[in-house]
Amino acid sequence: MLKIKTADLPALYERIAQSQDLFLPVRSAGQTDFALWQKDAQVDLDTLKTVKSPKDVFFPQSETLYSCHREDGKLSVTPEELCDKPFVVFGMKACDVQGIAVLDKVFLSEPVDSYYAARRTHGTIVALACGRPETSCFCTVFGIDPAAPEGDVVTWMVDQWLYWDAKTDKGFALTDFLHDLFEPADESTVEQVKTAIRAIVKKLPYADLSLEGWGAQAADTRFDSPIWEQLYKPCLACGTCTFVCPTCQCYDIKDYDTGSGVQRYRCWDSCMYSDFTMMAHGNNRTSQMQRFRQRFMHKLAYFPANNDGVFSCVGCGRCVDKCPSHLNIVKVIKAFGKED
Amino acid sequence: MQELITRAKALLESGEVQRVLGWKQGEHIYDPEPAFFDSAEALKDFVYNGFCGANLSKYMIEAAKLEGKTLVFLKPCDSYSFVQLMKEHRVDREKAHIIGVGCKGKLSVNKIDADGILDIQGAGYPDCADTLTVDTLYGQTTVSYKDAMLERCHVCKGKEHMVCDEQIGESADTADSDRFAQVAAIEAMSPEEKFAFFQSELSKCIRCNACRNVCPACSCRKCVFDSTKFDSTQKANTTSFEEKMFHIIRAFHVAGRCTDCGECSRVCPQGIPLHLFNRKFIKDINSLYGEYQAGVDAQAKAPLTSFTQEDAEPSIVAEGGLTHA
Amino acid sequence: MQKIGVFVCHCGSNIAATVDVKKVAKMALKEPGVCHAEDYPYMCSEAGQSRIAAAIAEKGLTGIVVCSCSPRMHEATFRKAAERCGLNPYMVEIANLREHCSWIHKDMEEATEKAVILMRAAVAKVHLNTPLQAGESAVTKRALVIGGGIAGIQTAIDIADAGYKVDIVEKTPSIGGRMSQLDKTFPTLDCSACILTPKMVEAAAHENITIHTYSEVEKVSGFVGNFTVDIRKKARMVDMTKCTGCGVCQEKCPSRKTANEFNRGLNTRSAIYTPFAQAIPNVPVIDTESCIKFKTGKCGVCAAVCQAGAIDYKQQDEIITETYGAIVVATGFDTIKLDKYGEYAYGQSKDVITSLELERIMNAAGPTKGHLERLSDGKAPKEIVFIQCVGSRCSDDRGKPYCSKICCMYTAKHAMLIRDKYPDVNVTVFYIDVRTPGKNFDEFYRRAVEDYGVNYVKGQVGKVAPQPDGSLLVQGVDLLDNKQILKKADMVVLATAIEPNPDARKIATMLTASIDTNNFLTEAHPKLRPVESPTAGVFLSGVCQGPKDIPETVAQAGAAAVKVIGLLAKDKLKTNPCTAQADELLCNGCSTCANVCPYGAITYEVRLVNDHGIREERRVASVNSALCQGCGACTVACPSGAMDLQGFSNRQIIAEVDAICR
Amino acid sequence: MPVNQNNEEFRPVIVAFCCNWCSYAGADLAGSSRLSYPADVKIIRVPCSCRVNPMFILRAFEKGADGVILCGCHPGDCHYSTGNYYARRRMTLLFSMLDFIGVENGRTRVEWVSAAEGVKFSETMNSFVAKIRSLGKNVRLGDLRCKN
């Protein structure tokens, strides 16, 4: 266990940035999101939840897959170069780290998504334990401990100090690189903090949310429930929940004509959109109820069915905070709970 | 609130209306959701408080396709949107029973700058307090009602309902700032400052389409940005251009139709002040073509579907004739 | 994927001198879908067109791009050529390499580079072209002539003689126009009324001609073959069916102080009046602004003296609505206002007059009964000065930039007539140039100088100063002798510039016909289509198109008539297939498009729509393609892009934009 | 503001939308009168100025245009009676919005050019190109993917 004064963190950022890209929560125009660290960046470790999850460090909202270029009637195809430089993501919370674990199940299973895999190989995750959990948090429901996140390095903020504990080889390597910035620390302080966080978490309004009835079996039992017809009504069919979600992984592949060629890129898509997976004959899911059901059934039934019971919700509560209609996964889970 | 429920029950029970469109109690006081109530029994979850900011007009497009009448509660500012939708033949006035519900300003939970909010006292209707008492996981705090109000309530269009069958509850005109002050402040900037301002705001955009989908004016069956007819179906978030294209065109498409209900800014997950685009057009329209408030009169000629021979030339922009006006 | 052929025209050296046409053709072959490209000296020639035909046949082309002159010139040619080969004519696009490229750029490399881009844009567009079918619309076999001067009368007679109905709408109480105000005509010196009156009578008597005098066109809608026109028949206050034209009312009318418009305000007339003796119809009108009955309610003399009982003070304006297949504009001219020419003392001295006023003075029916006298004191003038180009060929904004064309000849005529009738009167003409192109024109002018001793001075007049003794001091220069001239004159006549009738702009706007900066109506082509307006079905007759003398006017009137007859002889017209179409799946039914449609072509209907399996009743827009003229206003008004324009679709225009910007 | 270092060599991409009835014919007249203007201007023929969708203008900028000009019949002279009046309002608002978000307002222009105004067409294009050259490359409204 090591520690560094929070006042010295800029030196730490600068050191990391000397040799690799550093992504961390940056405040810009009133909102905090993960962004590339730059000298004048306003780093914000106090805001519990960034608007977007840090998933787009590994799975960018848009990324070019390859480019086509036509000259003299001949077509050349240039694949986009894969990420080949190490980088660090600093300040990921427990739920977001678990979000990456969910994405790993999708993108790292065969066939492996090489773009994602390259970023995972080169990225070092420095997780940060939650300081002040929010009303909308319910990560514990999914077995996540916000006081002790997973990650290559785990950190805690205690008073004027950041405690640093490397967990993996990547974490040790990063720690070695930065070693002179740290001083040794006492684990007991961190343990106190963990206890305090866990005490708060217990008091959270959604701490007792029951997932009973969800999981693989829900695919059969809950698909045809009339509750969906009621639940979806306020849904505006926007993609806010999807785009702030740390686990949503659907994307669309499109071509962009740059004038001198075509860039084939992929970008996040939302199953809430009416043009999601649009085909010549129309949509697979013709009504918003179906689209709405899909999103929650996927998180709570289909995904666990295919991934050893792991839910593809991590309880970060972003959708709870951001839905324009105050509709969210908690209300969905509770609505079925009531029915039971 | 009880009065609303009583009236809704009566209308349901008399068969006058088939359903009620209102707001439903959420998990907390600050997260009520728009909801259809089919029975008097269901109305037990009905709620109307300071957090019922959602404009229900747009849901009336779907309601118009249903059998029978729908009772809808519209706040004064929501009623403008309904009139505009009437003008565009998107809602059926005959199939709506409109209760104009009073409003004393709606609240934004985001503006209550507190972590771990559990409950808020003083946000009820009609009894609201000048000061809200906020219980949080980390203790109690207070915030004045005014400071917690949505941006749009500070430029409230007034207490009048533009359309309704009956009215329940008192309203307060909560306007306390100049509707166009923010626009004028940007107009006064240098081009570089303007560009930097919008660049930093729009770069936050995640293309979630919440602003579009909540907007009662953006009620197209299929948005141009989702249609293949314009080759404009980009969803990329790679360059700064697409957000500009999207927000400029969206504002242009609702120019002269936007009632300035402020829903776009309310719902933006990134807190982008999207109303500035619409309000810029409203300001320009007012100064160029005469005062026009969309949603007042369903028969009025809209600014972009009418003209006069003496209209200003587009060169007025380069000549600076539209700034600081 | 289309199979596109690109044909690059040299246009002799017009294009080829500045654009490397071979390179354009070579570059075309690199564009997607282009499977044939060639260049040729004259693509529009028979041989050129047959090369296109051969390529279509051999390569099975589905679309062609012709890189040539403006589509306004030869689009129709190439469309027809394509059609003859079985290719839909709307699969042809033109890249304008001449007017928009080779003629304006000098550097070959630069012009070629641009030509390639224009070619690419056209190829990109044609990729998205779809075959279009022209519809048909019926032709209403009736023509409207706006203006009842010699131009309108001649056009109407010629159309009527061919067997078609014609209506003349004339603003003033009588047909006849400016020509009826003239005394004699050049170069034959025959009496204007003597040759005009028979034409007026012929028009009035013609079974196919209906004359609406004291009437104005109020509103025009529709399109070629099917115009609908509202005509306001102003209240004459005299029943045309009862009036015998005896003239007693005019004699007895106690209100006699109104300026006589026909005599250019040089004398006065009664409140109930016919403008001139030969007026057609010979039915007076009551000028309600001067009439005592209308001003005070007390009078009624005319009604009392009218034995026919034709006076009807309660008459109201009447709007009649007629449909026409063709419209001829013959709105004529007026002289310009001289208030910016203070140096000539017009308006300060009654003896400074315009040439048109001199016509009235010289005319036996005029204010002086045809005696040449000074309007200030009635004395016979001994010294008359004519000043040419007053307001014509003017470089500043006081006058007009163009030559009024008729002034040199009528001044020679005036001078000759005066010298003939009053040999003791000296006549001096100050001129810039004497322009006499025209049959027997120069001979006429030389007679004025050589036989009649008219004193022509090349030079301009700087000032006309009224003198205390009533005479006028004319200060000018003689450019040939290079000396100042100070001349005392009794009368000064200004050859005032002519300008289109002030109503021409209003009429042109109603007809959506274009107008130039001087308010003359624009012809479809200055050389090849001089009597047609660019707006289909609208034709131009007389001075409304540009300054002309009488024979030219009559010739143009006949030409316009031929064009009208050619149109009315058709039973059906092909309509423009480039019309708007609404996509029912995208339409919101909001009516925004209908609000901007100038033709009322968009209506709404509730229709059962199948939207990818979702069947529901929807209110959707429907375009009447016979009414739609293809402006595209609706396409931009439509937020969802449901409304699109065939031939200029959103995707086509975007493809052009992309091709240019890439 | 990024300034183009070599304005001398800067060859802007300029899109000119011209209505078929007046301005396209005006451009033809400029051509037949040999009234030159820079080759940077490329004309797109549209039936009427009211056919021009603001999306076309933004699209041009997206794909690399440095200036966009719209030419139509003079107000009152529209072949379709009213098209240019609608275009005038649309473009005024669009230009105002572009100005509002900090795009240099000289990059867009509307000019009314009749079929008889070849001289005006040529003068307009010369002055517009000069303006765009003075503004330099459009960097505020383009898609970065098109900038290579």
mmCIF file of C-alpha atoms in Angstrom, chain A residues 28-29 31 33 51-52 61-62 132-135 200 203-206 233-234 236-240 243 252 254 256 265 267 269 273 275 278 322 324-327 331 334, chain B residues 26-28 30-34 36 38 59 114-118 137-138 200-201 204 206-210 213-214 222 226 233-238 266-267 269-271:
data_model
loop_
_atom_site.group_PDB
_atom_site.id
_atom_site.type_symbol
_atom_site.label_atom_id
_atom_site.label_comp_id
_atom_site.label_asym_id
_atom_site.label_seq_id
_atom_site.Cartn_x
_atom_site.Cartn_y
_atom_site.Cartn_z
ATOM 1 C CA SER A 28 -15.633 20.803 -19.053
ATOM 2 C CA ALA A 29 -18.565 23.146 -19.656
ATOM 3 C CA GLN A 31 -20.034 18.379 -16.816
ATOM 4 C CA ASP A 33 -16.548 12.994 -18.326
ATOM 5 C CA VAL A 51 -22.129 11.497 -17.392
ATOM 6 C CA LYS A 52 -20.866 8.867 -19.775
ATOM 7 C CA GLN A 61 -18.582 5.939 -29.347
ATOM 8 C CA SER A 62 -17.283 6.107 -32.909
ATOM 9 C CA ARG A 132 -19.945 9.474 -1.405
ATOM 10 C CA PRO A 133 -22.309 6.930 -3.000
ATOM 11 C CA GLU A 134 -25.428 8.428 -4.537
ATOM 12 C CA THR A 135 -29.131 7.816 -4.101
ATOM 13 C CA ILE A 200 -23.320 4.266 3.650
ATOM 14 C CA LYS A 203 -28.450 2.912 3.723
ATOM 15 C CA LEU A 204 -28.985 3.489 0.012
ATOM 16 C CA PRO A 205 -32.653 3.405 -1.009
ATOM 17 C CA TYR A 206 -32.091 0.699 -3.619
ATOM 18 C CA LYS A 233 -45.505 4.179 -22.110
ATOM 19 C CA PRO A 234 -43.443 7.162 -20.924
ATOM 20 C CA LEU A 236 -39.470 8.704 -25.494
ATOM 21 C CA ALA A 237 -37.340 6.311 -27.519
ATOM 22 C CA CYS A 238 -34.230 8.363 -27.011
ATOM 23 C CA GLY A 239 -30.904 6.698 -26.417
ATOM 24 C CA THR A 240 -29.855 8.411 -23.226
ATOM 25 C CA PHE A 243 -25.328 5.982 -24.186
ATOM 26 C CA ASP A 252 -23.982 0.208 -35.996
ATOM 27 C CA LYS A 254 -21.736 2.842 -41.413
ATOM 28 C CA TYR A 256 -18.696 7.900 -44.424
ATOM 29 C CA TYR A 265 -16.790 3.176 -38.992
ATOM 30 C CA CYS A 267 -20.687 3.901 -33.680
ATOM 31 C CA ASP A 269 -26.382 2.458 -31.494
ATOM 32 C CA TYR A 273 -34.123 3.804 -31.556
ATOM 33 C CA ASP A 275 -34.093 2.696 -36.829
ATOM 34 C CA MET A 278 -33.409 -1.315 -39.683
ATOM 35 C CA LYS A 322 -30.569 10.751 -16.742
ATOM 36 C CA PRO A 324 -35.876 12.315 -19.413
ATOM 37 C CA SER A 325 -39.042 10.504 -18.350
ATOM 38 C CA HIS A 326 -37.695 9.267 -15.020
ATOM 39 C CA LEU A 327 -38.080 5.789 -16.274
ATOM 40 C CA LYS A 331 -38.613 0.859 -11.757
ATOM 41 C CA LYS A 334 -39.563 -3.235 -8.951
ATOM 42 C CA GLY B 26 -41.893 7.624 -8.746
ATOM 43 C CA GLU B 27 -39.423 6.182 -6.303
ATOM 44 C CA HIS B 28 -38.816 9.612 -4.845
ATOM 45 C CA TYR B 30 -38.288 14.101 -7.681
ATOM 46 C CA ASP B 31 -38.784 11.359 -10.266
ATOM 47 C CA PRO B 32 -42.462 11.263 -11.258
ATOM 48 C CA GLU B 33 -43.014 9.839 -14.738
ATOM 49 C CA PRO B 34 -45.626 10.625 -17.372
ATOM 50 C CA PHE B 36 -51.661 6.885 -18.626
ATOM 51 C CA ASP B 38 -57.017 3.629 -17.199
ATOM 52 C CA TYR B 59 -48.008 12.006 -25.689
ATOM 53 C CA ALA B 114 -26.574 17.950 -3.057
ATOM 54 C CA ASP B 115 -25.300 14.376 -3.007
ATOM 55 C CA GLY B 116 -27.501 11.460 -2.030
ATOM 56 C CA ILE B 117 -30.886 13.183 -1.998
ATOM 57 C CA LEU B 118 -33.504 11.078 -0.246
ATOM 58 C CA LEU B 137 -27.598 10.531 2.931
ATOM 59 C CA TYR B 138 -25.126 13.017 4.217
ATOM 60 C CA SER B 200 -17.257 23.354 -25.667
ATOM 61 C CA GLU B 201 -20.986 22.935 -25.128
ATOM 62 C CA LYS B 204 -20.433 17.215 -24.805
ATOM 63 C CA ILE B 206 -23.610 12.270 -27.019
ATOM 64 C CA ARG B 207 -26.184 12.170 -29.820
ATOM 65 C CA CYS B 208 -28.682 10.457 -27.539
ATOM 66 C CA ASN B 209 -31.547 12.351 -29.205
ATOM 67 C CA ALA B 210 -33.278 13.036 -25.893
ATOM 68 C CA ASN B 213 -37.499 12.933 -28.767
ATOM 69 C CA VAL B 214 -38.864 14.979 -25.899
ATOM 70 C CA LYS B 222 -39.333 9.777 -38.979
ATOM 71 C CA ASP B 226 -32.987 8.789 -39.196
ATOM 72 C CA THR B 233 -28.134 9.373 -41.115
ATOM 73 C CA GLN B 234 -24.828 9.801 -39.395
ATOM 74 C CA LYS B 235 -24.535 8.759 -35.805
ATOM 75 C CA ALA B 236 -20.834 9.277 -35.491
ATOM 76 C CA ASN B 237 -19.449 11.247 -32.636
ATOM 77 C CA THR B 238 -16.036 11.705 -34.110
ATOM 78 C CA ARG B 266 -34.393 19.995 -19.153
ATOM 79 C CA VAL B 267 -33.627 16.530 -20.494
ATOM 80 C CA PRO B 269 -27.981 14.497 -19.963
ATOM 81 C CA GLN B 270 -24.984 16.709 -20.583
ATOM 82 C CA GLY B 271 -26.654 19.930 -19.502
#
